[in-house]
CSV table of C-alpha atoms and ligand atoms in Angstrom, one decimal:
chain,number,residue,atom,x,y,z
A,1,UNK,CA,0.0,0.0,0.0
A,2,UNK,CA,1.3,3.5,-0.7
A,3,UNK,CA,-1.6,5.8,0.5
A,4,UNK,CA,-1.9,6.6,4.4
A,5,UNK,CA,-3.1,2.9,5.7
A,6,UNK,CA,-4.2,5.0,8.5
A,7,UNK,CA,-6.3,7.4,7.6
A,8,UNK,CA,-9.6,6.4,8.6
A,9,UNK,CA,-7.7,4.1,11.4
A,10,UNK,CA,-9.5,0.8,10.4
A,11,UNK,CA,-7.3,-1.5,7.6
A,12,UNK,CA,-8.3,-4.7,6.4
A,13,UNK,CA,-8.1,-7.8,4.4
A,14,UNK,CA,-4.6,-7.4,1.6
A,15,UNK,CA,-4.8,-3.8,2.0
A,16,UNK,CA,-3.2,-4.1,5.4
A,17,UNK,CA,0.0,-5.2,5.8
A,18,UNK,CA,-0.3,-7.2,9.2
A,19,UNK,CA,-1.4,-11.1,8.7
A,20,UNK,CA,-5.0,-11.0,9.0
A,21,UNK,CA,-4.7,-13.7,12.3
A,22,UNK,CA,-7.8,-11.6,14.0
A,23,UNK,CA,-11.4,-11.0,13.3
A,24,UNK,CA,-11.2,-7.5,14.3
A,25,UNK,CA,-13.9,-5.6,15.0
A,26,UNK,CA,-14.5,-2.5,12.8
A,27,UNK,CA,-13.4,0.3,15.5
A,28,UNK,CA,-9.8,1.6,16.4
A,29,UNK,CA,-9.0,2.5,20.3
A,30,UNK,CA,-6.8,4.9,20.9
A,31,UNK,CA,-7.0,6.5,24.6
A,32,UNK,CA,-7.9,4.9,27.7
A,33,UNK,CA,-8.4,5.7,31.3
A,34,UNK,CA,-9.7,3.7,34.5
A,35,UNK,CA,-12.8,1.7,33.2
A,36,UNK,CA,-12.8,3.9,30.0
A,37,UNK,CA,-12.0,3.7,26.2
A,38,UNK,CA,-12.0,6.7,23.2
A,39,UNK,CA,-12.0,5.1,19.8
A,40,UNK,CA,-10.3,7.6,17.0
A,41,UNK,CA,-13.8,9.3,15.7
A,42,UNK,CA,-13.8,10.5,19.7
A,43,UNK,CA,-16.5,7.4,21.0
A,44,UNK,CA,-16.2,6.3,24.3
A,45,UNK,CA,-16.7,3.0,25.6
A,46,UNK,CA,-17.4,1.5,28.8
A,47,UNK,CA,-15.1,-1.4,28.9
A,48,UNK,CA,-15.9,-5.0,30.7
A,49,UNK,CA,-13.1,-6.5,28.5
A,50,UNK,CA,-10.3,-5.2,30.1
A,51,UNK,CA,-7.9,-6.0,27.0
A,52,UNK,CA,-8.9,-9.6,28.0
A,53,UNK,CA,-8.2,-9.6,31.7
A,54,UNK,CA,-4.9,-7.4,31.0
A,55,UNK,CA,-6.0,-4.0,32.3
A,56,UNK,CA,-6.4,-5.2,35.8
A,57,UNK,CA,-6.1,-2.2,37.4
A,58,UNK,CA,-7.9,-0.3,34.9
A,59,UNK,CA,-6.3,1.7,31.8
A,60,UNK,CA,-3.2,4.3,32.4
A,61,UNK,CA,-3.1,3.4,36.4
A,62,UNK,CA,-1.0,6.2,37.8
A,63,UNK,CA,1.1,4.1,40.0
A,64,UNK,CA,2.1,2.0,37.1
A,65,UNK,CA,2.5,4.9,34.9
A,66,UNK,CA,4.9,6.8,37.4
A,67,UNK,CA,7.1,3.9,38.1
A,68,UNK,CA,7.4,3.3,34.2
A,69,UNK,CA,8.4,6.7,33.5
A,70,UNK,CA,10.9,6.9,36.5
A,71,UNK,CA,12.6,4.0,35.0
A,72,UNK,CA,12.6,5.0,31.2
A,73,UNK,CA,15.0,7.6,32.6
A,74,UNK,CA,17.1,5.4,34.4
A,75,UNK,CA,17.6,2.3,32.0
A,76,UNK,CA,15.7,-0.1,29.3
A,77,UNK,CA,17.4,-2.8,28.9
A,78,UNK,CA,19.9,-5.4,30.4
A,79,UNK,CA,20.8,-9.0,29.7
A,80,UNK,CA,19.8,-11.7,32.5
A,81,UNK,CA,24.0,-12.4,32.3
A,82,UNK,CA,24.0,-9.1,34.7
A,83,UNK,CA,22.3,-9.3,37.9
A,84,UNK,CA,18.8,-7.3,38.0
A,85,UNK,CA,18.1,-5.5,41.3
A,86,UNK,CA,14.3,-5.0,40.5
A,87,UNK,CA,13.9,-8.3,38.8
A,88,UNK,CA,14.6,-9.7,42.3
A,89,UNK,CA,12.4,-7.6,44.2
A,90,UNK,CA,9.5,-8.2,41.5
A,91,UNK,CA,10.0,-12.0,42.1
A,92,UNK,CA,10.5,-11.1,46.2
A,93,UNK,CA,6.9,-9.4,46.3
A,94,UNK,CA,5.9,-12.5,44.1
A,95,UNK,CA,7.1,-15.3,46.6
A,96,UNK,CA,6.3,-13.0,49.8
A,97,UNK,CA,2.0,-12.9,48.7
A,98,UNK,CA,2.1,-16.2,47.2
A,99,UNK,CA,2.9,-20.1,48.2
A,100,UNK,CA,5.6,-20.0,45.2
A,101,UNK,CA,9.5,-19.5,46.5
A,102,UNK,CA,11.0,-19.2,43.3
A,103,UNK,CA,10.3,-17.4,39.9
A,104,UNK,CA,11.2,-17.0,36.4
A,105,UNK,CA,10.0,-14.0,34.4
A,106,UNK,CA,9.1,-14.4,30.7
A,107,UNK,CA,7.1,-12.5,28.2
A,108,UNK,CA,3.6,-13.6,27.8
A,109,UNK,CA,1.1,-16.7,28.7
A,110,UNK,CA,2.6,-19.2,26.5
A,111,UNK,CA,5.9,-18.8,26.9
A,112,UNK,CA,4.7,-19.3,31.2
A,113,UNK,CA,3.1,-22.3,30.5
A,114,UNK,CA,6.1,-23.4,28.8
A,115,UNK,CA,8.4,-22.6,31.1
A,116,UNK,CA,6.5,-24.6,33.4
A,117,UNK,CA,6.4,-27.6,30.9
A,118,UNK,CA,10.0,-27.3,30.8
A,119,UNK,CA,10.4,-27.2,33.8
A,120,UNK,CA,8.0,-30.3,35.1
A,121,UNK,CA,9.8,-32.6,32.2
A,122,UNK,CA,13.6,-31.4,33.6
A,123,UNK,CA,12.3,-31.9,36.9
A,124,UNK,CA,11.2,-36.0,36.4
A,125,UNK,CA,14.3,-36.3,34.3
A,126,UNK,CA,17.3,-34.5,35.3
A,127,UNK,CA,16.0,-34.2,39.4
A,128,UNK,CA,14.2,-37.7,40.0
A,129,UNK,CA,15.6,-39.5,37.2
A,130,UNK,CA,12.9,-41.2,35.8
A,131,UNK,CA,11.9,-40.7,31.9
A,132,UNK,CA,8.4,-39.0,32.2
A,133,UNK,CA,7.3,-36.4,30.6
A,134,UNK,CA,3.8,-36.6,29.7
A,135,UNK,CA,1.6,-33.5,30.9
A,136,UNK,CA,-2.2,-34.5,31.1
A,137,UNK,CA,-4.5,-31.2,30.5
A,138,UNK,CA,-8.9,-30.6,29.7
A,139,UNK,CA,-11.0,-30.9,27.2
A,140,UNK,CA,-11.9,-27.2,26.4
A,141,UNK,CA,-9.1,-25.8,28.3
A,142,UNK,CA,-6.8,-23.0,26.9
A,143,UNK,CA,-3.0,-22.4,27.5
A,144,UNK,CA,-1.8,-21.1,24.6
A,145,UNK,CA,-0.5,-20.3,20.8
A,146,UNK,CA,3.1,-21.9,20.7
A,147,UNK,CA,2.9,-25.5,19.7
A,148,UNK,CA,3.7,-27.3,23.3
A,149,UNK,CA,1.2,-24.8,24.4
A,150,UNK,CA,-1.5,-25.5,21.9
A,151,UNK,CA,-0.9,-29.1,22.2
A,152,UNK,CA,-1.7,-28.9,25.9
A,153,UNK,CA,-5.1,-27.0,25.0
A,154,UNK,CA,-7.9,-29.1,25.0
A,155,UNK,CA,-9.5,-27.4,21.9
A,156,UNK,CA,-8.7,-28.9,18.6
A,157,UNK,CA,-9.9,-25.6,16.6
A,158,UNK,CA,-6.5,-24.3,17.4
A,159,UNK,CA,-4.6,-27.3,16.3
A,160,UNK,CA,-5.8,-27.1,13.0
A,161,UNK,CA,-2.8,-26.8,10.1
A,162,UNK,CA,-0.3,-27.4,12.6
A,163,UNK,CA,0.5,-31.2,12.5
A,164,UNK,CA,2.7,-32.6,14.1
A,165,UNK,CA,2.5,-31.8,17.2
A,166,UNK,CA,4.7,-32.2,19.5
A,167,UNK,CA,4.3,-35.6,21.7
A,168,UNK,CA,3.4,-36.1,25.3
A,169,UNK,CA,0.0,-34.7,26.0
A,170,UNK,CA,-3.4,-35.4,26.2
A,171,UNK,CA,-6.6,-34.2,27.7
A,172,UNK,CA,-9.6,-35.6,29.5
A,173,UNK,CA,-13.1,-34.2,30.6
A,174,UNK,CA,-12.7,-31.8,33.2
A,175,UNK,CA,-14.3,-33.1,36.1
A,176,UNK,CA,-14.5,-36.7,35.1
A,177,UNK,CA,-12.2,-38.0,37.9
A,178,UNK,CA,-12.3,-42.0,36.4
A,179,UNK,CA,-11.4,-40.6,33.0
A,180,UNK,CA,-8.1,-38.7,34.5
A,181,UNK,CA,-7.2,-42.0,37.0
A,182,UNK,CA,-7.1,-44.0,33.6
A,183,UNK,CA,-4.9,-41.9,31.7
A,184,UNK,CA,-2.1,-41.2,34.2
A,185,UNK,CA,0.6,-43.8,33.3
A,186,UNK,CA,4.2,-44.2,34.2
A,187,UNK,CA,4.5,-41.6,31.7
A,188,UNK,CA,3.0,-39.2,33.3
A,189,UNK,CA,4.9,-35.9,34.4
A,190,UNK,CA,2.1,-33.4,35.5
A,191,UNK,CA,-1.6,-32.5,35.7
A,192,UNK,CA,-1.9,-28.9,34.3
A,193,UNK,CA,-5.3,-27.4,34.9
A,194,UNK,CA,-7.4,-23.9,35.3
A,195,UNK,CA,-9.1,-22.7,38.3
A,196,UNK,CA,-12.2,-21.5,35.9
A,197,UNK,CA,-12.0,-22.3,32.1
A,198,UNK,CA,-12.4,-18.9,31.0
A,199,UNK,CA,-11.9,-19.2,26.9
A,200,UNK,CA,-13.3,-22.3,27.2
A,201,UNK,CA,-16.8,-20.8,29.3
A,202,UNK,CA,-16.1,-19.5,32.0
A,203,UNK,CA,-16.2,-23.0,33.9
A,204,UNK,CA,-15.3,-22.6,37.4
A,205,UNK,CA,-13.4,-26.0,38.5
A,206,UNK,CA,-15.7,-28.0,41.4
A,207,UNK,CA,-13.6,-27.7,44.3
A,208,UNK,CA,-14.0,-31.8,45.1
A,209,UNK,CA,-12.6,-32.2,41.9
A,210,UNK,CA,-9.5,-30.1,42.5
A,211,UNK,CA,-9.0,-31.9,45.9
A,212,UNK,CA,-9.0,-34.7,44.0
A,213,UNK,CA,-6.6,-33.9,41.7
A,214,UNK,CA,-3.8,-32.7,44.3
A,215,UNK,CA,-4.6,-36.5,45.8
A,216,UNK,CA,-4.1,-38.1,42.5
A,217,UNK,CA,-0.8,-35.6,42.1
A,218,UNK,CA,0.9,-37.0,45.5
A,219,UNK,CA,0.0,-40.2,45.1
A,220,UNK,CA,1.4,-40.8,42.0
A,221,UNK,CA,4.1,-38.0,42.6
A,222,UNK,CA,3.2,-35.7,39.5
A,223,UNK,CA,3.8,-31.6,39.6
A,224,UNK,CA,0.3,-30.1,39.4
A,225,UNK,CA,0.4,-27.1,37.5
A,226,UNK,CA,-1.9,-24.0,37.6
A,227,UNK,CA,-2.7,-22.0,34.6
A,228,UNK,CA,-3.5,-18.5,36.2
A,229,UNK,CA,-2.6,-16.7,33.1
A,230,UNK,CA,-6.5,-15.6,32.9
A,231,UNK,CA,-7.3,-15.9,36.5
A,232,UNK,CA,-4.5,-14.7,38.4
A,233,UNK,CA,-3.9,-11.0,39.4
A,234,UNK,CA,-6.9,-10.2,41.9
A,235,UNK,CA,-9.1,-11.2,38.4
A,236,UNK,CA,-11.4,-14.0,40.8
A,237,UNK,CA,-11.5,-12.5,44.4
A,238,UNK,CA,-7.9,-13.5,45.2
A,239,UNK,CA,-4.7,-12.7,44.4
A,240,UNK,CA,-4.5,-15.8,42.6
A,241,UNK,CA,-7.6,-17.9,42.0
A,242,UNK,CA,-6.2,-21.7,43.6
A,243,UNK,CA,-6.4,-19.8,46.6
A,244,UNK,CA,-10.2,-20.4,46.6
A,245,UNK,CA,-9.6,-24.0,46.9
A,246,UNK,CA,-6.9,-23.9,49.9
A,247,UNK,CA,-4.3,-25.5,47.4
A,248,UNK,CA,-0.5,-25.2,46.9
A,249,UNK,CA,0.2,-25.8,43.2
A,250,UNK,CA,4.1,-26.9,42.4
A,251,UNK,CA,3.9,-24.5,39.5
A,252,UNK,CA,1.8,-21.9,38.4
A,253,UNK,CA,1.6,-19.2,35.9
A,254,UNK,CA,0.7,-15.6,35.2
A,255,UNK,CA,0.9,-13.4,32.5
A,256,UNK,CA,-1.6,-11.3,32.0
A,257,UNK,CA,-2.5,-8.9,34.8
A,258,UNK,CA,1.2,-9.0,35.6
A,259,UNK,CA,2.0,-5.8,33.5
A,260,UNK,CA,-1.2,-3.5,33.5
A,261,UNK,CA,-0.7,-4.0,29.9
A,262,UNK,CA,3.0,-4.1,29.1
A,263,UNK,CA,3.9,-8.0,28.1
A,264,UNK,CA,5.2,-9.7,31.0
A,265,UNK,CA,4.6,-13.3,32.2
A,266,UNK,CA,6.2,-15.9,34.5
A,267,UNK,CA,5.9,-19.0,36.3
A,268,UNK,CA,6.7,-19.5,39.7
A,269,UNK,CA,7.1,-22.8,41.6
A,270,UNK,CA,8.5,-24.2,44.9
A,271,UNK,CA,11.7,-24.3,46.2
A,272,UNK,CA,12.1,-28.4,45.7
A,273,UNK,CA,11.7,-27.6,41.8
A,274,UNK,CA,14.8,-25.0,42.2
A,275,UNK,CA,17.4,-27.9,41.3
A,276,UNK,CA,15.8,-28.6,38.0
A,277,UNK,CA,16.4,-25.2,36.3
A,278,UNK,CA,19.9,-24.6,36.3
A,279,UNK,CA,22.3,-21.9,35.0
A,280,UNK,CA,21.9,-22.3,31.0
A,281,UNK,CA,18.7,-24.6,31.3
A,282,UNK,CA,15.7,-21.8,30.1
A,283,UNK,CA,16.3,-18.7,29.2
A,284,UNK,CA,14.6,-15.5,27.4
A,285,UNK,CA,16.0,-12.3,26.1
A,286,UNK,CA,13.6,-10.3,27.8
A,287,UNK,CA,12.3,-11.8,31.0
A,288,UNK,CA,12.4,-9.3,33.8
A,289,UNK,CA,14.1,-6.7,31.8
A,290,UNK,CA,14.5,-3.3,34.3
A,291,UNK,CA,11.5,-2.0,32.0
A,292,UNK,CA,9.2,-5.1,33.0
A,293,UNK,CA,10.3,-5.2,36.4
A,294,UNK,CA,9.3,-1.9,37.4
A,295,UNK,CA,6.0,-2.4,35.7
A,296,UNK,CA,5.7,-6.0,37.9
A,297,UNK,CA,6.7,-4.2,40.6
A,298,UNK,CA,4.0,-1.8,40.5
A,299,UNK,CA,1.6,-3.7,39.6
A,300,UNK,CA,2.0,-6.1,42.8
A,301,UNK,CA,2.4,-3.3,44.6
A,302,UNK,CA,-0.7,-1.3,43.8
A,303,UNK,CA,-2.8,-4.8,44.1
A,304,UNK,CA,-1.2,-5.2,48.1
A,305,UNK,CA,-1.9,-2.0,49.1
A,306,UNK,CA,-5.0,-0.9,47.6
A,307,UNK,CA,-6.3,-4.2,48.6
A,308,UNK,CA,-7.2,-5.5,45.0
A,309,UNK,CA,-8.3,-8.7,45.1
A,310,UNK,CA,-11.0,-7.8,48.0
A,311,UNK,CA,-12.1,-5.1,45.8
A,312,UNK,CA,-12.8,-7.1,43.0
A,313,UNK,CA,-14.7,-9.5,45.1
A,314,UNK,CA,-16.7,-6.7,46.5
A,315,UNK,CA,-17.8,-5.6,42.8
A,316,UNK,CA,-18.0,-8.8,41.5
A,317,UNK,CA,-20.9,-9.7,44.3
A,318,UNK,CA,-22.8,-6.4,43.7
A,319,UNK,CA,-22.0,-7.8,39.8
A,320,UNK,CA,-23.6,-10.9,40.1
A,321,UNK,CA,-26.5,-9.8,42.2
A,322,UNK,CA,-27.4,-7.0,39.7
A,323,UNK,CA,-27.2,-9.5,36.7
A,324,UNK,CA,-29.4,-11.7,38.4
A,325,UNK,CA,-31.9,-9.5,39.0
A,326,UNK,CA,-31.9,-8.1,35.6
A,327,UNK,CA,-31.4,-11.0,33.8
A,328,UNK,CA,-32.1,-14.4,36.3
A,329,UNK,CA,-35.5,-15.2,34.3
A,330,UNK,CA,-35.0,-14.3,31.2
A,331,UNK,CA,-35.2,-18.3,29.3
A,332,UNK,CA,-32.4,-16.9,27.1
A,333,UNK,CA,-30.1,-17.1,29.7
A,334,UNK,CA,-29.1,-20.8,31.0
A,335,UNK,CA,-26.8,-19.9,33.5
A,336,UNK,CA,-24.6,-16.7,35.2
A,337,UNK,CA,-21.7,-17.8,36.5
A,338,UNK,CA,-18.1,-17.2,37.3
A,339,UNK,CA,-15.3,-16.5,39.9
A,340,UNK,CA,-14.5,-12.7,41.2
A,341,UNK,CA,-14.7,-10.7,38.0
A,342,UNK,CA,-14.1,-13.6,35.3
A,343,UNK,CA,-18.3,-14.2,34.4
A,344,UNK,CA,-20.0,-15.9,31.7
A,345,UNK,CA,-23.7,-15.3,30.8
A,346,UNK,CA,-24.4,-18.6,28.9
A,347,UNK,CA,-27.0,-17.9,26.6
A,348,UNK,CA,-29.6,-20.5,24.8
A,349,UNK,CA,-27.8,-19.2,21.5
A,350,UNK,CA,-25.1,-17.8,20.1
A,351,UNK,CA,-24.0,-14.5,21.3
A,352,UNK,CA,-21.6,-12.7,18.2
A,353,UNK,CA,-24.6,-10.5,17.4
A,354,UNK,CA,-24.8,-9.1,20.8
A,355,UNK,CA,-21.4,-8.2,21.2
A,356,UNK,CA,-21.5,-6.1,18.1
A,357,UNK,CA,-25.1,-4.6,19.3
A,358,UNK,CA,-22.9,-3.6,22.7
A,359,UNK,CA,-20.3,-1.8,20.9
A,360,UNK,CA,-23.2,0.4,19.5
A,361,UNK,CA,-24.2,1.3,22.8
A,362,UNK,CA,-20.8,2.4,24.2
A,363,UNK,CA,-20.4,-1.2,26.2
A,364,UNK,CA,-17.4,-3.4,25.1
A,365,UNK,CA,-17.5,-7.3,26.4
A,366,UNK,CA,-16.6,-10.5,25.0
A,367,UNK,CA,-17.6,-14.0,24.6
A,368,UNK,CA,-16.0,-17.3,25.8
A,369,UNK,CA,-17.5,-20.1,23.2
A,370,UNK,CA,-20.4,-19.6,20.8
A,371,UNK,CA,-22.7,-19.3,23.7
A,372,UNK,CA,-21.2,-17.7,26.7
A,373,UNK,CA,-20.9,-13.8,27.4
A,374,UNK,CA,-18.0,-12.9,29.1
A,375,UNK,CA,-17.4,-9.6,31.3
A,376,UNK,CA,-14.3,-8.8,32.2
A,377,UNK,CA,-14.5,-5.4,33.9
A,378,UNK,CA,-11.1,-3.9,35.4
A,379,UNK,CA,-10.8,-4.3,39.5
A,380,UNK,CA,-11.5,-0.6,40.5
A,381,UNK,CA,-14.9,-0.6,38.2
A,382,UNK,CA,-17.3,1.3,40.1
A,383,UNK,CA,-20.9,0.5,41.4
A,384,UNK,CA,-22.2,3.3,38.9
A,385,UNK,CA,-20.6,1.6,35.9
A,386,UNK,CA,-22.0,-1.3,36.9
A,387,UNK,CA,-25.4,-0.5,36.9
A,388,UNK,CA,-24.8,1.6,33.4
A,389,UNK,CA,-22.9,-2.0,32.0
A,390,UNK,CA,-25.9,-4.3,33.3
A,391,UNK,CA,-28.8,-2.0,32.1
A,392,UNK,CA,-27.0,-2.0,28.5
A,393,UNK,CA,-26.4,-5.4,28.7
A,394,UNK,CA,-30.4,-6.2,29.8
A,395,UNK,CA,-31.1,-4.1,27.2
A,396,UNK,CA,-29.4,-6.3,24.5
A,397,UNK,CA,-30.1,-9.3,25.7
A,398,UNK,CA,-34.1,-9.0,26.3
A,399,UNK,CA,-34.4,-7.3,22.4
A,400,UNK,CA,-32.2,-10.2,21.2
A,401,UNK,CA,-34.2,-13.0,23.1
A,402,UNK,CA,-37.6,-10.7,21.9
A,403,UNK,CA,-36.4,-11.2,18.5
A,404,UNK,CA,-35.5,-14.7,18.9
A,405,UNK,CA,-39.1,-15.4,19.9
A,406,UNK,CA,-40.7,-13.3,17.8
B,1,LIG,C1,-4.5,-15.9,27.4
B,1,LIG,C2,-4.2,-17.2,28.1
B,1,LIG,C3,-3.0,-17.9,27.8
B,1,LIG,C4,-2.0,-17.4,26.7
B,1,LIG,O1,-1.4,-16.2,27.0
B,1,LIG,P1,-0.7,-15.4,25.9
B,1,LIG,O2,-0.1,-14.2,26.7
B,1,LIG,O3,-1.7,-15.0,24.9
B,1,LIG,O4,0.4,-16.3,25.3
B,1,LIG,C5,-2.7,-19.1,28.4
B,1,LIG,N1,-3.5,-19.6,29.3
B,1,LIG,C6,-4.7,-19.0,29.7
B,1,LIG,C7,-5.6,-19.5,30.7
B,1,LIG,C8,-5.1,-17.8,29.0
B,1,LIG,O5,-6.2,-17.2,29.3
């Protein structure tokens, strides 16, 4: 292309120069603030997507913002061969407000959960000394793009084009406690598992089965490993969501509500897993960088002593109580349900249309599945946005089901 790609601000199909890898939707953001989103013609938005449970802490949080610009006068860049004085506090306020004792930093989601892939298989093998390596995951669970990652997914749309994949997974029905017994073998190297399936529904995991599973785990001496990637980050109630379940994963992950929005992820684990990741064993360019370290830092910091996590549960029961009210009998909806601030409205159709309808009215959500609304407000949304959000959202939803019917 040689004219301006960007002057109307939306580009599409072979006139853009980006792969087309998303369905985008037909509006260009550019300024946000707390629970708030401008789109280039000067429309605002209230946003229950949070960038996809990114913008924890809303958009632009000062904290955040203040630490990032201190440091972008100090220094960008260093390679992990050089100690990092704020990578180690980031992973110190990380260990201190969680059952981890040991963390490596990383990029994104993916790259977490394979670090902590990495990590279980090195563990069996270089640690124990026995030759498993197998990593039993969901059906309908998500954990990633890369190929280990998207192997472990219990979704086969995103396997599609990209045989082979890599050996030593499989999935089974969550909750479907027989079907996991069967399938662990002397293969077997971990369990890794969500606290709620939130691509895959918003499916909160029954806390008999996660009991369960950390049984199963002991007995046969497999790492469990929690994907918090979605639900971590004061997103469910708690700081991180196994916490609900009075559990102590070996590994988990997080990625993103690490950053407020810059790309950060890592996975932390316990101090018996220290001996399997040596000097020279994992490594990545970026992980931790001074950059992302103040960004961690603040971020961890703001959720501590603002009190987060209790927040969010405090909005997401006012939430919940408001979208039963407006929405409990209307027969198109089968179920409202979620942890903390992760819901899904699982409708008797599918929901696309009314997503688009939302954006109309200034109200930006998402879907998890065909079915399933998902609202993803940030943690500081406000009982008045609320009320605006669900009245929008009844709004939609009873013209959509009036339609349906009529
Ligand atoms: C988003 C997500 C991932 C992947 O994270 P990326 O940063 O996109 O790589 C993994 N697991 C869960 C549960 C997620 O929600």
């Amino acid at each position: 292309m040689t004219t301006d790609p960007q002057a109307n601000g939306i580009v599409t199909g072979n006139d853009s120069s980006l792969f087309q890898t998303y369905a985008r939707y037909p509006i260009a953001l550019v300024k946000g603030e707390g629970s708030w989103l401008w789109d280039d013609k000067g429309n605002q938005y209230l946003d229950f997507m949070a960038g996809l449970a990114v913008t924890n802490l809303g958009h632009a949080p000062v904290k955040v913002k203040e630490k990032l610009k201190a440091q972008l006068d100090e220094l960008w860049h260093v390679s992990n061969l050089f100690h990092i004085p704020g990578q180690e506090k980031a992973a110190a306020l990380l260990t201190a407000n969680t059952c981890a004792d040991a963390v490596f930093f990383c990029n994104s989601g993916a790259e977490a959960n394979e670090a902590a892939i990495k990590l279980a298989r090195r563990y069996h093998q270089k640690v124990k000394g026995t030759d498993s390596y197998e990593v039993i995951t969901f059906t309908q669970s998500f954990h990633g793009r890369t190929l280990a990652t998207l192997t472990a997914t219990g979704q086969d749309k995103v396997k599609e084009g990209f045989l082979p994949l890599p050996a030593g997974f499989l999935s089974v029905p969550l909750h479907d406690l027989p079907a996991l017994e069967a399938a662990i073998g002397n293969k077997t190297a971990a369990i890794m598992i969500e606290m709620v399936q939130a691509e895959g529904g918003v499916h909160p995991v029954e806390p008999d089965f996660i009991q369960a599973v950390v049984a199963l785990c002991k007995k046969h001496g497999l790492l469990l490993i929690v994907d918090e990637v979605q639900t971590g980050m004061g997103r469910t109630g708690k700081l991180f969501a196994h916490e609900h379940y009075g559990i102590e994963p070996d590994i988990f992950t997080v990625a993103k509500g690490l950053g407020s929005g810059f790309p950060v992820g890592a996975m932390l684990g316990k101090a018996y897993l220290r001996d399997a990741f040596t000097a020279g064993s994992h490594a990545t360019t970026f992980g931790g960088t001074p950059i992302a370290s103040a960004v961690i830092q603040a971020t961890i910091e703001t959720m501590i002593e603002d009190n987060v996590p209790q927040r969010a549960a405090d909005a997401a029961e006012y939430l919940m109580a408001k979208l039963d009210e407006a929405l409990g009998s209307n027969p198109f909806v089968k179920a409202i349900r979620g942890k903390g601030l992760l819901i899904g409205i699982e409708c008797a159709e599918p929901v696309g249309d009314i997503v688009v309808k939302g954006q109309s009215r200034g109200l930006l959500f998402v879907t998890a599945g065909p079915n399933v609304i998902r609202l993803l407000p940030n943690l500081y949304v406000s009982k008045p946005e609320i009320d605006q959000a669900v009245s929008i959202l009844a709004e939609l939803i009873h013209e959509f089901s009036a339609i349906k019917q009529g």
